PDB file of C-alpha atoms in Angstrom:
ATOM      1  CA  MET A  29     -43.004  15.344   0.173  1.00 44.00           C
ATOM      2  CA  LYS A  30     -40.753  15.722  -2.926  1.00 43.00           C
ATOM      3  CA  LYS A  31     -37.717  16.842  -0.740  1.00 39.00           C
ATOM      4  CA  LEU A  32     -38.291  13.652   1.659  1.00 37.00           C
ATOM      5  CA  ILE A  33     -38.207  11.585  -1.323  1.00 39.00           C
ATOM      6  CA  ILE A  34     -35.081  12.969  -2.658  1.00 41.00           C
ATOM      7  CA  LEU A  35     -33.563  12.914   0.896  1.00 39.00           C
ATOM      8  CA  LEU A  36     -34.305   9.219   1.173  1.00 39.00           C
ATOM      9  CA  PHE A  37     -33.022   8.564  -2.293  1.00 41.00           C
ATOM     10  CA  VAL A  38     -29.792  10.271  -1.562  1.00 40.00           C
ATOM     11  CA  THR A  39     -29.521   8.397   1.923  1.00 42.00           C
ATOM     12  CA  ALA A  40     -29.944   5.122   0.387  1.00 42.00           C
ATOM     13  CA  SER A  41     -27.370   5.859  -2.388  1.00 41.00           C
ATOM     14  CA  TYR A  42     -24.828   6.957  -0.057  1.00 41.00           C
ATOM     15  CA  THR A  43     -25.491   3.976   2.177  1.00 41.00           C
ATOM     16  CA  ASN A  44     -25.059   1.586  -0.751  1.00 41.00           C
ATOM     17  CA  VAL A  45     -22.005   3.116  -2.002  1.00 42.00           C
ATOM     18  CA  LYS A  46     -20.293   3.115   1.572  1.00 43.00           C
ATOM     19  CA  ALA A  47     -21.315  -0.732   1.808  1.00 42.00           C
ATOM     20  CA  GLN A  48     -19.626  -1.309  -1.470  1.00 42.00           C
ATOM     21  CA  ASP A  49     -16.627   0.631  -0.283  1.00 49.00           C
ATOM     22  CA  LEU A  50     -16.147  -1.441   2.818  1.00 47.00           C
ATOM     23  CA  HIS A  51     -16.784  -4.762   0.931  1.00 52.00           C
ATOM     24  CA  SER A  52     -13.860  -3.906  -1.439  1.00 61.00           C
ATOM     25  CA  TYR A  53     -11.465  -2.999   1.439  1.00 65.00           C
ATOM     26  CA  ALA A  54     -12.179  -6.421   2.995  1.00 74.00           C
ATOM     27  CA  ASP A  55     -11.760  -8.183  -0.511  1.00 77.00           C
ATOM     28  CA  THR A  56      -8.286  -6.330  -0.964  1.00 71.00           C
ATOM     29  CA  ALA A  57      -7.064  -7.245   2.594  1.00 73.00           C
ATOM     30  CA  ASN A  58      -8.266 -10.869   2.196  1.00 80.00           C
ATOM     31  CA  TYR A  59      -6.500 -11.072  -1.362  1.00 76.00           C
ATOM     32  CA  LEU A  60      -3.279  -9.669   0.068  1.00 74.00           C
ATOM     33  CA  ILE A  61      -3.161 -11.974   3.044  1.00 78.00           C
ATOM     34  CA  HIS A  62      -3.783 -15.097   0.777  1.00 79.00           C
ATOM     35  CA  GLN A  63      -1.268 -14.147  -1.938  1.00 75.00           C
ATOM     36  CA  ILE A  64       1.467 -12.786   0.035  1.00 78.00           C
ATOM     37  CA  GLU A  65       1.478 -13.910   3.920  1.00 79.00           C
ATOM     38  CA  ASN A  66       0.406 -17.297   2.982  1.00 82.00           C
ATOM     39  CA  LYS A  67       3.060 -17.764   0.147  1.00 85.00           C
ATOM     40  CA  LYS A  68       5.874 -15.765   1.401  1.00 83.00           C
ATOM     41  CA  ASN A  69       8.362 -18.730   1.019  1.00 88.00           C
ATOM     42  CA  LEU A  70       8.007 -18.155  -2.699  1.00 88.00           C
ATOM     43  CA  TYR A  71       9.156 -14.530  -2.321  1.00 85.00           C
ATOM     44  CA  VAL A  72      12.026 -14.774   0.191  1.00 85.00           C
ATOM     45  CA  GLY A  73      15.418 -14.411  -1.384  1.00 85.00           C
ATOM     46  CA  GLN A  74      13.829 -13.076  -4.592  1.00 86.00           C
ATOM     47  CA  PRO A  75      13.943  -9.692  -6.199  1.00 87.00           C
ATOM     48  CA  LEU A  76      11.054  -7.590  -5.306  1.00 86.00           C
ATOM     49  CA  SER A  77       9.720  -7.524  -8.967  1.00 87.00           C
ATOM     50  CA  VAL A  78       8.740 -11.331  -8.328  1.00 87.00           C
ATOM     51  CA  LEU A  79       6.412 -10.177  -5.587  1.00 85.00           C
ATOM     52  CA  LEU A  80       5.155  -7.471  -7.617  1.00 86.00           C
ATOM     53  CA  ASP A  81       4.597  -9.437 -10.816  1.00 87.00           C
ATOM     54  CA  SER A  82       2.677 -12.110  -8.789  1.00 85.00           C
ATOM     55  CA  ILE A  83       0.010 -10.047  -7.242  1.00 80.00           C
ATOM     56  CA  ARG A  84      -2.765  -8.397  -9.314  1.00 75.00           C
ATOM     57  CA  VAL A  85      -3.013  -5.211  -6.962  1.00 77.00           C
ATOM     58  CA  ASN A  86      -0.467  -2.426  -7.834  1.00 86.00           C
ATOM     59  CA  PRO A  87       0.941  -0.590  -4.921  1.00 90.00           C
ATOM     60  CA  VAL A  88       0.126   3.357  -4.930  1.00 90.00           C
ATOM     61  CA  ASP A  89       2.957   4.426  -2.629  1.00 90.00           C
ATOM     62  CA  ALA A  90       6.167   3.312  -0.881  1.00 90.00           C
ATOM     63  CA  LEU A  91       7.917   4.518   2.203  1.00 88.00           C
ATOM     64  CA  ALA A  92      11.260   3.624   3.287  1.00 88.00           C
ATOM     65  CA  GLY A  93      11.503   2.199   6.995  1.00 79.00           C
ATOM     66  CA  GLY A  94      14.311   2.453   9.231  1.00 71.00           C
ATOM     67  CA  GLY A  95      15.089   5.704  11.128  1.00 72.00           C
ATOM     68  CA  VAL A  96      18.810   5.565  11.320  1.00 81.00           C
ATOM     69  CA  LYS A  97      21.194   5.688   8.326  1.00 87.00           C
ATOM     70  CA  GLU A  98      22.367   2.098   8.569  1.00 85.00           C
ATOM     71  CA  ASP A  99      18.771   0.590   8.416  1.00 88.00           C
ATOM     72  CA  PHE A 100      17.365   3.085   5.937  1.00 91.00           C
ATOM     73  CA  GLY A 101      15.251   1.234   3.561  1.00 90.00           C
ATOM     74  CA  LYS A 102      15.476  -2.205   5.236  1.00 91.00           C
ATOM     75  CA  LYS A 103      11.596  -1.853   5.848  1.00 91.00           C
ATOM     76  CA  LEU A 104       9.886  -1.111   2.595  1.00 90.00           C
ATOM     77  CA  ARG A 105       6.154  -0.022   3.180  1.00 89.00           C
ATOM     78  CA  LEU A 106       4.173  -0.716   0.221  1.00 89.00           C
ATOM     79  CA  TYR A 107       0.784   0.908   0.257  1.00 88.00           C
ATOM     80  CA  PHE A 108      -2.179  -0.450  -1.797  1.00 84.00           C
ATOM     81  CA  ASN A 109      -4.623   2.578  -0.750  1.00 82.00           C
ATOM     82  CA  TRP A 110      -3.820   5.638   1.023  1.00 76.00           C
ATOM     83  CA  GLU A 111      -6.670   5.845   3.634  1.00 77.00           C
ATOM     84  CA  TYR A 112      -6.530   8.288   6.698  1.00 75.00           C
ATOM     85  CA  ASP A 113      -8.350   5.596   8.716  1.00 75.00           C
ATOM     86  CA  PHE A 114      -5.771   3.078   9.610  1.00 70.00           C
ATOM     87  CA  ASN A 115      -8.365   0.233   9.864  1.00 70.00           C
ATOM     88  CA  ARG A 116      -8.966   0.695   6.209  1.00 74.00           C
ATOM     89  CA  LYS A 117      -5.326   1.108   5.093  1.00 76.00           C
ATOM     90  CA  HIS A 118      -3.920  -1.781   3.307  1.00 78.00           C
ATOM     91  CA  PHE A 119      -0.048  -2.171   3.129  1.00 82.00           C
ATOM     92  CA  ILE A 120       2.586  -4.617   3.425  1.00 82.00           C
ATOM     93  CA  ILE A 121       5.952  -4.426   5.232  1.00 85.00           C
ATOM     94  CA  ILE A 122       8.944  -6.035   3.437  1.00 85.00           C
ATOM     95  CA  LYS A 123      11.993  -6.666   5.429  1.00 87.00           C
ATOM     96  CA  PHE A 124      15.234  -6.963   3.509  1.00 87.00           C
ATOM     97  CA  ASP A 125      18.482  -8.584   4.771  1.00 85.00           C
ATOM     98  CA  SER A 126      20.553  -6.294   2.825  1.00 86.00           C
ATOM     99  CA  VAL A 127      19.750  -3.221   0.694  1.00 88.00           C
ATOM    100  CA  PRO A 128      21.672  -0.706  -1.516  1.00 88.00           C
ATOM    101  CA  SER A 129      23.641   1.711   0.458  1.00 89.00           C
ATOM    102  CA  TYR A 130      22.120   4.776   2.021  1.00 90.00           C
ATOM    103  CA  ASN A 131      23.742   6.964  -0.370  1.00 90.00           C
ATOM    104  CA  THR A 132      21.821   5.243  -3.179  1.00 90.00           C
ATOM    105  CA  LEU A 133      18.590   4.851  -1.529  1.00 91.00           C
ATOM    106  CA  TYR A 134      18.092   8.249  -0.060  1.00 89.00           C
ATOM    107  CA  PRO A 135      18.259  10.247  -3.403  1.00 91.00           C
ATOM    108  CA  VAL A 136      15.706   7.847  -4.836  1.00 91.00           C
ATOM    109  CA  PHE A 137      13.160   8.311  -2.163  1.00 90.00           C
ATOM    110  CA  PHE A 138      14.000  11.959  -1.692  1.00 89.00           C
ATOM    111  CA  PRO A 139      15.337  13.431  -4.984  1.00 89.00           C
ATOM    112  CA  THR A 140      15.140  17.288  -3.906  1.00 84.00           C
ATOM    113  CA  ILE A 141      14.297  18.784  -0.604  1.00 77.00           C
ATOM    114  CA  GLY A 142      10.461  18.702   0.006  1.00 73.00           C
ATOM    115  CA  GLN A 143      10.013  16.131  -2.822  1.00 78.00           C
ATOM    116  CA  VAL A 144       9.293  12.445  -2.738  1.00 81.00           C
ATOM    117  CA  GLY A 145      10.561  10.131  -5.274  1.00 83.00           C
ATOM    118  CA  SER A 146       8.249   8.374  -7.791  1.00 89.00           C
ATOM    119  CA  LEU A 147       6.880   4.952  -6.965  1.00 90.00           C
ATOM    120  CA  GLN A 148       8.546   3.471  -9.992  1.00 90.00           C
ATOM    121  CA  SER A 149      12.074   4.795  -9.257  1.00 91.00           C
ATOM    122  CA  ILE A 150      11.880   3.457  -5.848  1.00 90.00           C
ATOM    123  CA  LEU A 151      10.545  -0.055  -6.676  1.00 90.00           C
ATOM    124  CA  SER A 152      13.496  -0.106  -9.390  1.00 89.00           C
ATOM    125  CA  VAL A 153      16.122   0.052  -6.827  1.00 88.00           C
ATOM    126  CA  TYR A 154      14.822  -3.060  -4.950  1.00 87.00           C
TER     127      TYR A 154
END
C-alpha cells in the first residue's frame, strides 16, 4: 500500500510538472508572436540590437542560414529554447537584405574547426 501511495504521488507530481512545462511553452510562443510578428515594422531597417532590447526573452542560440557562400548569414535563426521536439521549439528567423561579408561572418560562427562561436559574438556582428 505504501508503494502504491508513493507511485501515485510521483505520477501526480510528474503530470503537474509536465502541465506547467507545456503551459510555459505556449506562453513563450504567444509572447514572441505578439512582440515580434505583430510589431515587425518597428524592427525592419533597424540594427538587431533594437529587436533584442525590446523583447524580454533572451535567445539561447543562433544559427546562420544560407547554404551558399553568397547567402551565408542572411537568414539568422534565433532559438529561445533548444528542444528536440520541433513542436516545442521556439525560434524566429530574421531575414537580412545585407550582411557582412562571408569572410567576416564565417569565423564568428565557426572560430575553429569543430567549434561553434559564442552567441554574444554572433549577435554583435549583426
